[in-house]
CSV table of C-alpha atoms in Angstrom, one decimal:
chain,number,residue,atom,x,y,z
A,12,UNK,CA,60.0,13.4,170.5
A,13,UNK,CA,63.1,14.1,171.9
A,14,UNK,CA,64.8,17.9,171.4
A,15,UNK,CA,68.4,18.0,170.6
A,16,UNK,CA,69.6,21.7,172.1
A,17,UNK,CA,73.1,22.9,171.2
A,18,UNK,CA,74.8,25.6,173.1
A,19,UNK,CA,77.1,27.9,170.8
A,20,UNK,CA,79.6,29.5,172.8
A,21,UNK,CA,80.6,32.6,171.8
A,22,UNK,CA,83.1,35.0,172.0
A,23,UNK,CA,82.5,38.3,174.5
A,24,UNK,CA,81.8,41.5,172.8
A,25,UNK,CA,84.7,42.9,174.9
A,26,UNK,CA,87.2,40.4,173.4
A,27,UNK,CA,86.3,40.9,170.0
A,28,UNK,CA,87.0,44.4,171.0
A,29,UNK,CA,90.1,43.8,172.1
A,30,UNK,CA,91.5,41.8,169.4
A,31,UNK,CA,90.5,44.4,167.1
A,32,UNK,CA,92.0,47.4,168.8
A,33,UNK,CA,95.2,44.7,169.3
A,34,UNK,CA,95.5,44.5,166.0
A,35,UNK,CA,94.5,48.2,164.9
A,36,UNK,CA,97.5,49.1,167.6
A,37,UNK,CA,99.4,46.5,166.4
A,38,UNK,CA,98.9,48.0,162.4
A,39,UNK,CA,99.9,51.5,164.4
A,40,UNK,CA,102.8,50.8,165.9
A,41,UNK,CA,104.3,49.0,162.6
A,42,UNK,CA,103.6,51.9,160.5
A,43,UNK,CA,104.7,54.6,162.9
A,44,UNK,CA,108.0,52.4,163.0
A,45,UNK,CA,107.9,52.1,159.6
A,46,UNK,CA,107.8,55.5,158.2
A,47,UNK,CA,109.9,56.8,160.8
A,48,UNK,CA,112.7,54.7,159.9
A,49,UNK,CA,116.5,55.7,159.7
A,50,UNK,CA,118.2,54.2,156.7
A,51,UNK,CA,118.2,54.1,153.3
A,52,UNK,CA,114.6,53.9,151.4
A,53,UNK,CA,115.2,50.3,149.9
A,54,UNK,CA,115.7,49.7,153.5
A,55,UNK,CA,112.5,50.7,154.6
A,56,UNK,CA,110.8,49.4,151.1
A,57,UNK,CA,112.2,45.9,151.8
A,58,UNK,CA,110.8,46.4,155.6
A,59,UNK,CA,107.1,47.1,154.2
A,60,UNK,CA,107.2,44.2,152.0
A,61,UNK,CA,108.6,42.1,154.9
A,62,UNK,CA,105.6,43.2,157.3
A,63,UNK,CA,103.0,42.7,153.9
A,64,UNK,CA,104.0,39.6,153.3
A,65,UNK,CA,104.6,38.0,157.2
A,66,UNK,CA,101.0,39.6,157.9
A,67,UNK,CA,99.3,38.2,154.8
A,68,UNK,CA,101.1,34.7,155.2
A,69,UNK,CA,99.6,34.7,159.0
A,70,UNK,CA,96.4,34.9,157.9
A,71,UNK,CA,96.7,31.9,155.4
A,72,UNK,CA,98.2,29.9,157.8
A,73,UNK,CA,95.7,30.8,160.3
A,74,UNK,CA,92.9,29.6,157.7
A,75,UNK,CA,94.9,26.7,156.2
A,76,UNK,CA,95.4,25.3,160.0
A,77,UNK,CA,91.6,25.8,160.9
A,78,UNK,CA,90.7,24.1,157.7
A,79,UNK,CA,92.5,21.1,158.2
A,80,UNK,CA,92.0,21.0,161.9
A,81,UNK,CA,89.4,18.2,161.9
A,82,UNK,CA,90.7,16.5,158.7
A,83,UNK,CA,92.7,17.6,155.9
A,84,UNK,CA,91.1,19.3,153.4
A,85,UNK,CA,93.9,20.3,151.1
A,86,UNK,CA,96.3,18.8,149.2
A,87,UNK,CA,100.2,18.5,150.5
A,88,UNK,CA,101.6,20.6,147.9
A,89,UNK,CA,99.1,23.6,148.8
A,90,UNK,CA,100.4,22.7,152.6
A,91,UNK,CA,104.1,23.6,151.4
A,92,UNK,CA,103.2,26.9,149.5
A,93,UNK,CA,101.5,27.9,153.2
A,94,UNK,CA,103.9,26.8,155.7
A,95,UNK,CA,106.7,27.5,153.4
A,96,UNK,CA,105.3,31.1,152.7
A,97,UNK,CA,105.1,31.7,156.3
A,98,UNK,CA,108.7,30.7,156.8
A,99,UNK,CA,109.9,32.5,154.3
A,100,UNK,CA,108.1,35.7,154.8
A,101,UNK,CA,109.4,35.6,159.1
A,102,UNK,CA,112.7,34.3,158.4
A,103,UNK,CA,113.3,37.3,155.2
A,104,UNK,CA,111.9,40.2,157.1
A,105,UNK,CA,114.2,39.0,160.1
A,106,UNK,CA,117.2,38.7,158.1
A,107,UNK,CA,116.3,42.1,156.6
A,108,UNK,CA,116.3,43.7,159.9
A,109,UNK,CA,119.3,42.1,161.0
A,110,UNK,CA,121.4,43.2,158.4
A,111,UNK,CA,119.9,47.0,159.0
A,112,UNK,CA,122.3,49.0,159.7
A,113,UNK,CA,120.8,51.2,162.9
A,114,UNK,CA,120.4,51.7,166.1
A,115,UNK,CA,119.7,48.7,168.2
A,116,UNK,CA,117.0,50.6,169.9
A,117,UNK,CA,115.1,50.8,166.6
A,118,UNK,CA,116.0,47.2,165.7
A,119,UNK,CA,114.5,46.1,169.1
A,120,UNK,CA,111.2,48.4,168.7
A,121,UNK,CA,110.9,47.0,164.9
A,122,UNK,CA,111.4,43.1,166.0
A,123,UNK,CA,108.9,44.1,168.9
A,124,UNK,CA,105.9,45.6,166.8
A,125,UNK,CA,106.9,43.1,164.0
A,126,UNK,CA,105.6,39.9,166.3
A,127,UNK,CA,102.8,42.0,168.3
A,128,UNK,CA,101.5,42.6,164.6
A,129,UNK,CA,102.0,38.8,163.9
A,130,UNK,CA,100.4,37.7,167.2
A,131,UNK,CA,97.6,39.6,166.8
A,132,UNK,CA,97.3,39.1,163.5
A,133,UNK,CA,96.4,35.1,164.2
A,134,UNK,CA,94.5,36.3,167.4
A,135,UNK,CA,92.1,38.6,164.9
A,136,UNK,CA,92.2,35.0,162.6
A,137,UNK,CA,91.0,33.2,165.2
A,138,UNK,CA,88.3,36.0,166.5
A,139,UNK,CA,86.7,35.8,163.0
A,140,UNK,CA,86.5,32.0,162.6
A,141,UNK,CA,85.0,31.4,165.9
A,142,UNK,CA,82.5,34.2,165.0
A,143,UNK,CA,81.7,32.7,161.7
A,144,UNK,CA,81.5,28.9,163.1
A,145,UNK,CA,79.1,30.0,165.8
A,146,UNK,CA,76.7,31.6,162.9
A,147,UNK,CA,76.6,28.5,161.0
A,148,UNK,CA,76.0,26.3,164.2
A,149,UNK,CA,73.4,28.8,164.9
A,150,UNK,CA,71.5,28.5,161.3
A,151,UNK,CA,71.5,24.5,161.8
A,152,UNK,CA,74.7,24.1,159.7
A,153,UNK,CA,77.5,21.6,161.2
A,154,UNK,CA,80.7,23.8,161.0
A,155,UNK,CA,82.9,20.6,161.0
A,156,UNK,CA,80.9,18.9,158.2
A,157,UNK,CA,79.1,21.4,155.8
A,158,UNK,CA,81.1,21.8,152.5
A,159,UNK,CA,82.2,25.2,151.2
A,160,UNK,CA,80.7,26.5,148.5
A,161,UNK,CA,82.9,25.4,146.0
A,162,UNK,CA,82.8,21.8,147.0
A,163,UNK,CA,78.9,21.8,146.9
A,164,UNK,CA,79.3,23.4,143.7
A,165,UNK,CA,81.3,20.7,142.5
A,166,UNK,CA,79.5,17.9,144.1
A,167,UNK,CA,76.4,18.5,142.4
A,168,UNK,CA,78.0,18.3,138.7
């Protein structure tokens, strides 16, 4: 009988680490940007929103583009609402800081933090998938072949 042995590679404890205190940094910087922000307060509202929305578009994408990595998964209209999301929410909240009216100090440190806090935001995606991949592999599930929940639901109907 011939043993079949798999080696799950894993991420280091210190770059798990790092991507989260990235992206806590990251979730700093914004805010202290944010709320210390010259201008008017629909200025700063329509900033917020802007960071919300880029931030929670990044991490759709990141899943939708890991999901469909292998094969697709989804449908093409479900593609559109996540790409198109993501473009929308990075080209609005850089249209709503162009048209700011401040200092082009500020405008530089807000464009900054905006695309650490997107970078990391996909770094921290990434992070957690490989994490969660490994503990399947690890408890004898194929991460490229098992079915989400949902689908197994469905299947057995």
């Amino acid at each position: 009988m011939e043993h079949a042995f798999r080696t799950v590679q894993r991420d280091t404890s210190a770059w798990r680490m790092q991507a989260w205190i990235s992206f806590g940094i990251a979730l700093l910087v914004c805010g202290t940007g944010l709320a210390w922000l010259p201008g008017g307060d629909l200025d700063r509202a329509f900033m917020v929103m802007g960071y919300f929305f880029c931030l929670s578009s990044a991490f759709v994408l990141s899943k939708y583009v890991r999901d469909n990595a292998i094969a697709p998964s989804d449908t093409p209209m479900w593609a559109m609402v996540v790409w198109g999301g993501f473009a929308l929410s990075m080209a609005l909240t850089a249209w709503g800081l162009w048209r700011m009216e401040i200092n082009p100090t500020w405008k530089a440190y807000l464009l900054v933090s905006w695309l650490y806090l997107i970078s990391s935001a996909f770094t921290l995606a990434k992070t957690l998938r490989d994490a969660y991949e490994a503990d399947r592999l690890e408890r004898g599930q194929d991460a490229a072949s098992a079915q989400p929940a949902t689908e197994a639901a469905a299947a057995s109907h």
